[in-house]
Structure formats: C-alpha cells, structure tokens
Amino acid sequence: QVQPVESGGGSVQSGGSLRLSCTTSQYLTSRYCMGWFRQAPAKDREGVASIGRDGRAHYVESMRGRFTVSRATGNNTLYLEMTNLKPEDAGIYYCALLMVEYCSSPPIVNGVAYWGQGTQVTVSS
C-alpha cells in the first residue's frame, strides 16, 4: 500500500480536540518524510506539519503549540493531534508522502508524491 489512508475527522466545537490518523506501508512511513495538509473551502491547500525519518517535526507557525504530529512506535501510522481547535481550522485534512527522507520545513504541495483521500474536520463556534 503506497497511498496514505486518513481517518479520525469529525465535528467538534471551538476549543475542542481531534486526533487524525494516517496509515501506509510501514516501510514508507518509517523511511520518508510525511506531512499533513489542509484545504478550506475556496482556499488553496496548505501545509500543516511534517515529520521525517529522524522524528524531527516542522510546523506552520500558526499551528505550532496547538497541533502535534507524531509517528506510532510500529511506524506505520502517522498522527496529527489537534487541540484548541478554531473555526478557521475547519477543512479537509490530507496526509501525504513526500518521498524524501528528511523534512526540512513544513510540507509544501509541490513536494508531495502521494496524497491520501482526505478526512473532513468541522469546527463550530
């Protein structure tokens, strides 16, 4: 399995939390940089966070401190823990495989080799 598969989206109230999961093959998850993106209605897809094979994470500044990206011990599942959610965090969240070993920054769309199908996050005020 190469294409990532996301789960865990849903609806929460402002200030609430959600944890998104993403699975792909264990070999790919442990070897390459993987990232989370999101896309709000009528807006461009934007990077959220990335994590490389060394475990180093990078975040978009506006999400630092509220979002945490991590990899399961078995290395075939990627997580995005989101806390203190705001209405502007709503959108479709995508997991992506970047096919470089180390992440040097929050992920960018042009660097993605494989996209997941996305999972919807709704935040009500």
Coordinates of N, CA and C in Angstrom, one line a residue:
Q1 N 0.8 -1.2 0.0 CA 0.0 0.0 0.0 C 0.9 1.2 0.0
V2 N 0.7 2.1 -1.0 CA 1.5 3.3 -1.1 C 0.7 4.5 -0.7
Q3 N -0.5 4.6 -1.2 CA -1.4 5.7 -1.0 C -1.8 5.8 0.5
P4 N -1.5 6.9 1.2 CA -1.9 7.0 2.6 C -3.4 7.0 2.7
V5 N -3.9 6.5 3.9 CA -5.3 6.5 4.2 C -5.6 7.2 5.5
E6 N -6.4 8.3 5.5 CA -6.6 9.0 6.7 C -7.9 8.6 7.4
S7 N -8.0 8.8 8.7 CA -9.2 8.6 9.4 C -9.2 9.6 10.6
G8 N -10.3 9.7 11.3 CA -10.4 10.4 12.5 C -11.0 11.8 12.4
G9 N -11.4 12.2 11.3 CA -12.0 13.5 11.2 C -13.4 13.5 11.8
G10 N -14.0 14.7 12.0 CA -15.3 14.8 12.6 C -15.7 16.2 12.9
S11 N -16.7 16.4 13.7 CA -17.2 17.7 14.1 C -16.9 17.9 15.6
V12 N -16.4 19.1 15.9 CA -16.2 19.5 17.3 C -16.5 21.0 17.4
Q13 N -16.7 21.4 18.7 CA -16.9 22.8 19.0 C -15.6 23.5 19.1
S14 N -15.6 24.8 19.0 CA -14.5 25.6 19.1 C -13.8 25.3 20.5
G15 N -12.5 25.1 20.5 CA -11.8 24.8 21.7 C -11.6 23.3 21.9
G16 N -12.3 22.5 21.1 CA -12.2 21.0 21.2 C -11.0 20.5 20.6
S17 N -10.9 19.1 20.6 CA -9.7 18.4 20.1 C -10.1 17.3 19.2
L18 N -9.2 16.9 18.3 CA -9.4 15.8 17.4 C -8.0 15.1 17.2
R19 N -8.0 13.8 16.9 CA -6.8 13.2 16.5 C -7.0 12.5 15.2
L20 N -6.2 12.9 14.2 CA -6.3 12.3 12.9 C -5.2 11.2 12.8
S21 N -5.5 10.1 12.0 CA -4.6 9.1 11.8 C -4.4 8.9 10.3
C22 N -3.2 8.3 10.0 CA -2.9 8.1 8.6 C -2.1 6.8 8.5
T23 N -2.5 5.9 7.7 CA -1.7 4.7 7.5 C -1.2 4.5 6.1
T24 N 0.0 3.9 6.0 CA 0.5 3.5 4.7 C 1.4 2.3 5.1
S25 N 2.2 1.9 4.1 CA 3.1 0.8 4.5 C 4.1 1.2 5.5
Q26 N 4.5 0.3 6.4 CA 5.4 0.6 7.5 C 6.8 1.0 6.9
Y27 N 7.2 0.4 5.8 CA 8.4 0.8 5.2 C 8.4 2.2 4.8
L28 N 7.4 2.7 4.2 CA 7.3 4.1 3.7 C 7.2 5.1 4.9
T29 N 6.4 4.8 5.8 CA 6.2 5.7 7.0 C 7.5 5.9 7.7
S30 N 8.2 4.8 7.9 CA 9.4 5.0 8.7 C 10.6 5.5 8.0
R31 N 10.6 5.5 6.6 CA 11.7 5.8 5.8 C 11.7 7.3 5.3
Y32 N 10.5 7.8 5.1 CA 10.3 9.1 4.4 C 9.7 10.1 5.2
C33 N 9.9 11.3 4.7 CA 9.2 12.5 5.3 C 7.7 12.4 4.9
M34 N 6.8 12.6 5.9 CA 5.4 12.6 5.7 C 4.8 13.9 6.3
G35 N 3.7 14.3 5.7 CA 3.2 15.5 6.0 C 1.6 15.6 6.1
W36 N 1.1 16.6 6.8 CA -0.3 16.9 6.9 C -0.5 18.2 6.2
F37 N -1.6 18.2 5.4 CA -2.1 19.4 4.7 C -3.5 19.6 5.1
R38 N -4.1 20.8 4.8 CA -5.5 21.0 4.9 C -5.9 22.0 3.8
Q39 N -7.2 21.9 3.5 CA -7.8 22.8 2.5 C -9.2 23.2 2.9
A40 N -9.4 24.5 3.1 CA -10.6 25.0 3.5 C -11.4 25.4 2.2
P41 N -12.7 25.4 2.3 CA -13.5 25.8 1.0 C -13.0 27.1 0.4
A42 N -12.8 27.0 -0.9 CA -12.4 28.1 -1.7 C -11.0 28.6 -1.4
K43 N -10.2 27.8 -0.8 CA -8.9 28.2 -0.5 C -7.9 27.2 -1.0
D44 N -6.6 27.6 -1.2 CA -5.6 26.6 -1.6 C -5.2 25.7 -0.5
R45 N -4.8 24.5 -0.9 CA -4.3 23.5 0.0 C -3.0 24.1 0.7
E46 N -2.9 23.9 2.0 CA -1.7 24.5 2.7 C -1.1 23.4 3.6
G47 N 0.2 23.5 3.8 CA 0.9 22.6 4.7 C 0.5 22.9 6.1
V48 N 0.5 21.8 7.0 CA 0.3 22.0 8.4 C 1.5 21.6 9.2
A49 N 2.0 20.4 9.0 CA 3.1 19.8 9.7 C 3.8 18.7 9.0
S50 N 5.0 18.4 9.3 CA 5.7 17.3 8.6 C 6.6 16.6 9.7
I51 N 6.9 15.4 9.4 CA 7.8 14.6 10.3 C 8.7 13.7 9.4
G52 N 10.0 13.7 9.6 CA 10.9 12.9 8.8 C 11.3 11.6 9.5
R53 N 12.1 10.8 8.8 CA 12.5 9.5 9.4 C 13.3 9.7 10.7
D54 N 13.9 10.9 10.9 CA 14.6 11.1 12.2 C 13.7 11.6 13.3
G55 N 12.4 11.7 13.0 CA 11.4 12.1 14.0 C 11.3 13.6 14.2
R56 N 12.1 14.4 13.5 CA 12.0 15.8 13.7 C 10.8 16.3 13.0
A57 N 10.1 17.2 13.7 CA 8.8 17.7 13.2 C 8.9 19.2 12.9
H58 N 8.2 19.6 11.9 CA 8.1 21.0 11.5 C 6.7 21.4 11.4
Y59 N 6.4 22.6 11.8 CA 5.0 23.1 11.9 C 4.9 24.5 11.2
V60 N 3.8 24.7 10.6 CA 3.4 26.1 10.2 C 3.2 26.9 11.5
E61 N 3.8 28.1 11.5 CA 3.8 28.8 12.8 C 2.5 29.0 13.4
S62 N 1.4 29.2 12.7 CA 0.1 29.5 13.3 C -0.5 28.3 14.0
M63 N 0.1 27.1 13.7 CA -0.4 25.9 14.3 C 0.5 25.3 15.4
R64 N 1.7 25.9 15.5 CA 2.7 25.4 16.5 C 2.1 25.6 17.9
G65 N 2.2 24.6 18.7 CA 1.7 24.6 20.1 C 0.3 24.1 20.2
R66 N -0.5 24.1 19.1 CA -1.8 23.5 19.1 C -1.9 22.1 18.4
F67 N -1.0 22.0 17.4 CA -1.0 20.7 16.7 C 0.3 20.0 16.9
T68 N 0.2 18.6 17.0 CA 1.3 17.8 17.2 C 1.3 16.6 16.2
V69 N 2.4 16.5 15.5 CA 2.5 15.4 14.5 C 3.4 14.3 15.2
S70 N 3.0 13.1 15.0 CA 3.9 12.0 15.6 C 3.7 10.8 14.8
R71 N 4.6 9.8 15.1 CA 4.5 8.5 14.4 C 4.4 7.4 15.4
A72 N 3.6 6.4 15.2 CA 3.4 5.3 16.1 C 4.7 4.5 16.3
T73 N 4.9 3.8 17.4 CA 6.1 3.1 17.6 C 6.3 2.1 16.5
G74 N 5.3 1.5 16.0 CA 5.5 0.5 14.9 C 5.7 1.1 13.6
N75 N 5.6 2.5 13.5 CA 6.0 3.3 12.4 C 5.1 3.1 11.1
N76 N 3.9 2.5 11.2 CA 3.1 2.5 10.0 C 1.9 3.4 10.2
T77 N 1.8 4.2 11.3 CA 0.7 5.1 11.5 C 1.3 6.5 11.8
L78 N 0.8 7.5 11.2 CA 1.1 8.9 11.4 C -0.1 9.5 12.1
Y79 N 0.1 10.4 13.1 CA -1.0 11.1 13.8 C -0.8 12.6 13.7
L80 N -2.0 13.2 13.8 CA -2.0 14.7 13.9 C -2.9 15.0 15.1
E81 N -2.4 15.3 16.2 CA -3.2 15.7 17.4 C -3.5 17.2 17.3
M82 N -4.8 17.5 17.3 CA -5.2 18.9 17.2 C -5.9 19.3 18.4
T83 N -5.5 20.4 19.1 CA -6.1 20.9 20.3 C -6.5 22.3 20.1
N84 N -7.4 22.8 21.0 CA -7.9 24.2 20.9 C -8.3 24.6 19.5
L85 N -9.1 23.8 18.9 CA -9.5 24.0 17.5 C -10.3 25.2 17.4
K86 N -10.1 25.9 16.3 CA -10.8 27.2 16.0 C -11.7 27.0 14.7
P87 N -12.7 27.7 14.5 CA -13.5 27.6 13.2 C -12.6 27.7 12.0
E88 N -11.6 28.5 12.0 CA -10.7 28.6 10.8 C -9.8 27.4 10.6
D89 N -9.8 26.4 11.5 CA -9.1 25.2 11.3 C -9.9 24.2 10.5
A90 N -11.2 24.5 10.2 CA -12.0 23.6 9.5 C -11.6 23.4 8.1
G91 N -11.8 22.2 7.5 CA -11.5 21.9 6.2 C -11.2 20.4 6.0
I92 N -10.7 20.0 4.8 CA -10.4 18.7 4.6 C -8.9 18.5 4.9
Y93 N -8.5 17.6 5.7 CA -7.1 17.3 6.1 C -6.6 16.1 5.3
Y94 N -5.4 16.3 4.7 CA -4.8 15.3 3.9 C -3.5 14.9 4.5
C95 N -3.3 13.6 4.4 CA -2.0 13.0 4.7 C -1.2 12.8 3.4
A96 N 0.1 13.0 3.4 CA 0.9 12.9 2.2 C 2.3 12.3 2.4
L97 N 2.7 11.6 1.4 CA 4.1 11.0 1.5 C 5.0 11.9 0.5
L98 N 6.1 12.4 1.1 CA 6.9 13.3 0.3 C 8.1 12.6 -0.4
M99 N 8.4 11.4 -0.1 CA 9.5 10.6 -0.7 C 10.9 11.2 -0.7
V100 N 11.1 12.1 0.4 CA 12.4 12.4 0.7 C 12.6 12.0 2.2
E101 N 13.8 11.7 2.6 CA 14.0 11.0 3.9 C 13.8 12.0 5.0
Y102 N 14.3 13.2 4.9 CA 14.2 14.2 6.0 C 13.4 15.4 5.5
C103 N 12.6 15.9 6.5 CA 11.8 17.1 6.2 C 12.6 18.3 6.7
S104 N 12.7 19.3 5.9 CA 13.5 20.5 6.2 C 12.6 21.7 6.6
S105 N 11.3 21.5 6.4 CA 10.4 22.6 6.7 C 9.0 22.0 6.8
P106 N 8.0 22.8 7.1 CA 6.6 22.4 7.0 C 6.4 22.0 5.5
P107 N 5.5 21.0 5.2 CA 5.4 20.5 3.9 C 4.8 21.5 2.9
I108 N 5.2 21.3 1.7 CA 4.7 22.1 0.6 C 4.1 21.2 -0.5
V109 N 3.1 21.7 -1.1 CA 2.3 20.9 -2.1 C 3.1 20.3 -3.2
N110 N 4.1 21.1 -3.7 CA 4.9 20.6 -4.8 C 5.8 19.4 -4.4
G111 N 6.0 19.2 -3.1 CA 6.9 18.1 -2.7 C 6.2 16.8 -2.5
V112 N 4.9 16.7 -2.7 CA 4.2 15.5 -2.4 C 4.2 14.5 -3.6
A113 N 4.5 13.3 -3.2 CA 4.4 12.2 -4.2 C 3.1 11.4 -4.2
Y114 N 2.5 11.2 -3.0 CA 1.3 10.5 -2.9 C 0.4 11.2 -1.9
W115 N -0.9 11.4 -2.2 CA -1.9 12.0 -1.4 C -2.9 11.0 -0.9
G116 N -3.3 11.2 0.4 CA -4.5 10.4 0.8 C -5.7 11.1 0.3
Q117 N -6.9 10.4 0.6 CA -8.1 10.9 0.1 C -8.7 12.0 0.9
G118 N -8.2 12.3 2.1 CA -8.7 13.4 2.9 C -9.7 13.0 3.9
T119 N -9.8 13.7 5.0 CA -10.8 13.5 6.0 C -11.3 14.9 6.5
Q120 N -12.6 15.0 6.7 CA -13.2 16.3 6.9 C -13.2 16.6 8.4
V121 N -12.8 17.9 8.7 CA -12.8 18.4 10.0 C -13.7 19.6 10.0
T122 N -14.7 19.6 10.9 CA -15.6 20.7 11.1 C -15.5 21.3 12.5
V123 N -15.4 22.6 12.6 CA -15.3 23.2 13.9 C -16.4 24.3 14.0
S124 N -17.3 24.1 14.9 CA -18.4 25.1 15.1 C -18.1 26.1 16.2
S125 N -18.5 27.3 16.0 CA -18.2 28.3 17.0 C -19.3 28.3 18.1

